[in-house]
Amino acid sequence: MKDIYKILDGLNIQYKIYDHPPFYTCEEADLFYSHLDSGKIKNLFLRNAKGNQHFLLLLESHKSLNISDFGQSISQKGLGFASEERLAKYLGLKKGSVSPFGLINDESHDVCVYIDKDILLHDSLLFHPNVNTSTLQISRDDFQKFIGSTGNLILYHDFA
């Protein structure tokens, strides 16, 4: 697996590392980060009904997602959560570690990324560095620099 820190350093992206026990829910993470004035992001990995398209969704952690409504909005029927096997295959990640940084492992750029427009309202954002025992805090501008460097299709969406 590629080293996210080397890639971020190569892009001159500044980050701060917070080590912590494993988090498996946004609620656990939000409690730990309550003192940080940063966007807290929920990362979801989905696949379509045929299993031939995959989607990484980044939305504010307090928002809920109606998968069916989202699927309709992007003309995809039968969206659902991708399996752990698909998560490993496409992003090189394990359950509980879903992150946009996993895109460094998607060399064929198969995953389409949908980013909640509201996360861009935050000056800084929090993401796992491909493991759920650490979190990186990066600026919004550096996040956009990273996401633009991946080669994946990036779309901004209004997750109400």
Short mmCIF file of C-alpha atoms in Angstrom, two decimals:
data_model
loop_
_atom_site.label_atom_id
_atom_site.label_comp_id
_atom_site.label_asym_id
_atom_site.label_seq_id
_atom_site.Cartn_x
_atom_site.Cartn_y
_atom_site.Cartn_z
CA MET A 1 0.00 0.00 0.00
CA LYS A 2 1.22 3.48 -0.83
CA ASP A 3 2.32 5.84 1.93
CA ILE A 4 -0.14 8.72 2.21
CA TYR A 5 2.36 10.82 4.17
CA LYS A 6 4.93 10.67 1.35
CA ILE A 7 2.28 11.68 -1.16
CA LEU A 8 1.05 14.59 0.98
CA ASP A 9 4.62 15.74 1.60
CA GLY A 10 5.31 15.52 -2.15
CA LEU A 11 2.35 17.81 -2.77
CA ASN A 12 3.59 20.23 -0.06
CA ILE A 13 0.43 19.63 1.94
CA GLN A 14 0.60 20.61 5.59
CA TYR A 15 -1.16 18.36 8.10
CA LYS A 16 -1.43 17.72 11.79
CA ILE A 17 -1.67 14.14 13.08
CA TYR A 18 -3.92 13.08 15.96
CA ASP A 19 -3.43 9.53 17.23
CA HIS A 20 -6.32 7.87 19.06
CA PRO A 21 -8.03 4.54 19.75
CA PRO A 22 -9.87 3.02 16.77
CA PHE A 23 -13.14 4.74 15.86
CA TYR A 24 -15.91 2.82 14.15
CA THR A 25 -18.65 5.46 14.15
CA CYS A 26 -18.87 9.17 13.45
CA GLU A 27 -20.30 9.65 16.93
CA GLU A 28 -17.15 8.22 18.53
CA ALA A 29 -14.95 10.42 16.38
CA ASP A 30 -17.03 13.55 16.96
CA LEU A 31 -16.65 13.17 20.74
CA PHE A 32 -12.88 12.92 20.41
CA TYR A 33 -12.69 15.92 18.06
CA SER A 34 -15.18 18.14 19.86
CA HIS A 35 -12.42 20.63 20.75
CA LEU A 36 -11.29 21.02 17.12
CA ASP A 37 -12.81 23.68 14.91
CA SER A 38 -12.64 21.57 11.75
CA GLY A 39 -15.09 19.92 9.41
CA LYS A 40 -15.91 16.44 10.63
CA ILE A 41 -16.48 14.25 7.60
CA LYS A 42 -18.40 11.02 7.04
CA ASN A 43 -16.91 8.88 4.25
CA LEU A 44 -19.12 6.26 2.59
CA PHE A 45 -18.13 3.73 -0.08
CA LEU A 46 -21.00 2.62 -2.31
CA ARG A 47 -21.52 0.47 -5.40
CA ASN A 48 -24.31 0.31 -7.96
CA ALA A 49 -26.67 -2.65 -8.42
CA LYS A 50 -24.49 -4.25 -11.09
CA GLY A 51 -21.36 -3.76 -9.01
CA ASN A 52 -19.56 -2.15 -11.93
CA GLN A 53 -19.46 1.40 -10.57
CA HIS A 54 -18.15 2.59 -7.22
CA PHE A 55 -18.66 5.84 -5.40
CA LEU A 56 -16.89 7.53 -2.50
CA LEU A 57 -19.15 10.03 -0.74
CA LEU A 58 -17.77 12.70 1.59
CA LEU A 59 -20.37 14.53 3.65
CA GLU A 60 -20.55 16.32 6.97
CA SER A 61 -20.72 13.77 9.78
CA HIS A 62 -23.98 15.10 11.21
CA LYS A 63 -25.86 14.56 7.93
CA SER A 64 -27.80 11.44 7.11
CA LEU A 65 -28.00 9.94 3.65
CA ASN A 66 -30.99 8.38 1.96
CA ILE A 67 -29.13 6.09 -0.43
CA SER A 68 -32.15 5.58 -2.68
CA ASP A 69 -32.73 9.33 -3.09
CA PHE A 70 -29.04 9.90 -3.75
CA GLY A 71 -29.05 7.10 -6.32
CA GLN A 72 -31.99 8.70 -8.11
CA SER A 73 -30.24 12.08 -8.11
CA ILE A 74 -27.27 10.58 -9.98
CA SER A 75 -29.35 8.19 -12.14
CA GLN A 76 -28.09 5.04 -10.40
CA LYS A 77 -30.51 2.35 -9.30
CA GLY A 78 -29.84 -0.09 -6.51
CA LEU A 79 -27.02 1.75 -4.78
CA GLY A 80 -25.77 0.09 -1.62
CA PHE A 81 -22.73 -0.13 0.58
CA ALA A 82 -19.80 -1.85 -1.07
CA SER A 83 -18.42 -5.00 0.54
CA GLU A 84 -15.20 -5.11 2.53
CA GLU A 85 -13.67 -6.99 -0.40
CA ARG A 86 -14.54 -4.16 -2.79
CA LEU A 87 -13.25 -1.59 -0.31
CA ALA A 88 -9.92 -3.42 -0.21
CA LYS A 89 -9.80 -3.91 -3.99
CA TYR A 90 -10.60 -0.35 -5.04
CA LEU A 91 -9.26 1.79 -2.18
CA GLY A 92 -6.87 -0.56 -0.40
CA LEU A 93 -8.73 0.06 2.87
CA LYS A 94 -10.36 -1.88 5.68
CA LYS A 95 -13.77 -1.29 7.22
CA GLY A 96 -13.67 1.70 9.57
CA SER A 97 -10.87 3.40 7.63
CA VAL A 98 -12.76 4.79 4.64
CA SER A 99 -11.11 8.02 3.57
CA PRO A 100 -10.46 10.08 0.46
CA PHE A 101 -6.80 9.27 1.02
CA GLY A 102 -7.62 5.72 -0.13
CA LEU A 103 -7.84 7.15 -3.64
CA ILE A 104 -4.04 6.87 -3.82
CA ASN A 105 -4.61 3.12 -4.22
CA ASP A 106 -7.17 3.51 -7.04
CA GLU A 107 -4.61 3.57 -9.84
CA SER A 108 -7.20 2.97 -12.58
CA HIS A 109 -9.42 5.79 -11.24
CA ASP A 110 -12.51 3.58 -11.05
CA VAL A 111 -14.05 5.35 -8.05
CA CYS A 112 -16.21 8.43 -8.62
CA VAL A 113 -16.09 10.91 -5.72
CA TYR A 114 -19.06 12.99 -4.55
CA ILE A 115 -18.15 15.78 -2.14
CA ASP A 116 -20.72 17.59 -0.02
CA LYS A 117 -20.58 21.27 -0.99
CA ASP A 118 -20.96 22.20 2.69
CA ILE A 119 -17.62 20.72 3.72
CA LEU A 120 -15.97 23.47 1.71
CA LEU A 121 -17.34 25.98 4.22
CA HIS A 122 -14.79 24.76 6.79
CA ASP A 123 -11.26 26.15 6.92
CA SER A 124 -9.87 22.72 7.82
CA LEU A 125 -11.06 19.13 7.56
CA LEU A 126 -10.45 15.85 9.40
CA PHE A 127 -9.80 12.51 7.68
CA HIS A 128 -8.29 9.14 8.59
CA PRO A 129 -4.91 8.58 6.92
CA ASN A 130 -6.11 5.15 5.69
CA VAL A 131 -6.13 3.71 9.23
CA ASN A 132 -8.71 4.38 11.93
CA THR A 133 -6.21 4.95 14.75
CA SER A 134 -5.11 8.37 13.50
CA THR A 135 -6.69 11.44 12.01
CA LEU A 136 -5.16 14.12 9.83
CA GLN A 137 -6.25 17.72 9.99
CA ILE A 138 -5.64 19.55 6.71
CA SER A 139 -6.76 22.87 5.31
CA ARG A 140 -9.63 23.03 2.88
CA ASP A 141 -7.26 24.32 0.19
CA ASP A 142 -4.79 21.48 0.76
CA PHE A 143 -7.65 18.98 0.66
CA GLN A 144 -8.70 20.37 -2.72
CA LYS A 145 -5.09 20.18 -3.90
CA PHE A 146 -4.93 16.51 -2.86
CA ILE A 147 -8.30 15.53 -4.30
CA GLY A 148 -7.45 17.26 -7.58
CA SER A 149 -4.22 15.26 -7.81
CA THR A 150 -5.90 11.85 -7.70
CA GLY A 151 -7.12 11.64 -11.29
CA ASN A 152 -10.54 10.45 -10.12
CA LEU A 153 -13.78 12.06 -11.25
CA ILE A 154 -14.68 14.59 -8.54
CA LEU A 155 -18.23 15.97 -8.34
CA TYR A 156 -19.71 18.39 -5.81
CA HIS A 157 -23.18 17.55 -4.53
CA ASP A 158 -25.73 19.18 -2.28
CA PHE A 159 -26.31 16.63 0.50
CA ALA A 160 -29.22 18.29 2.33
#
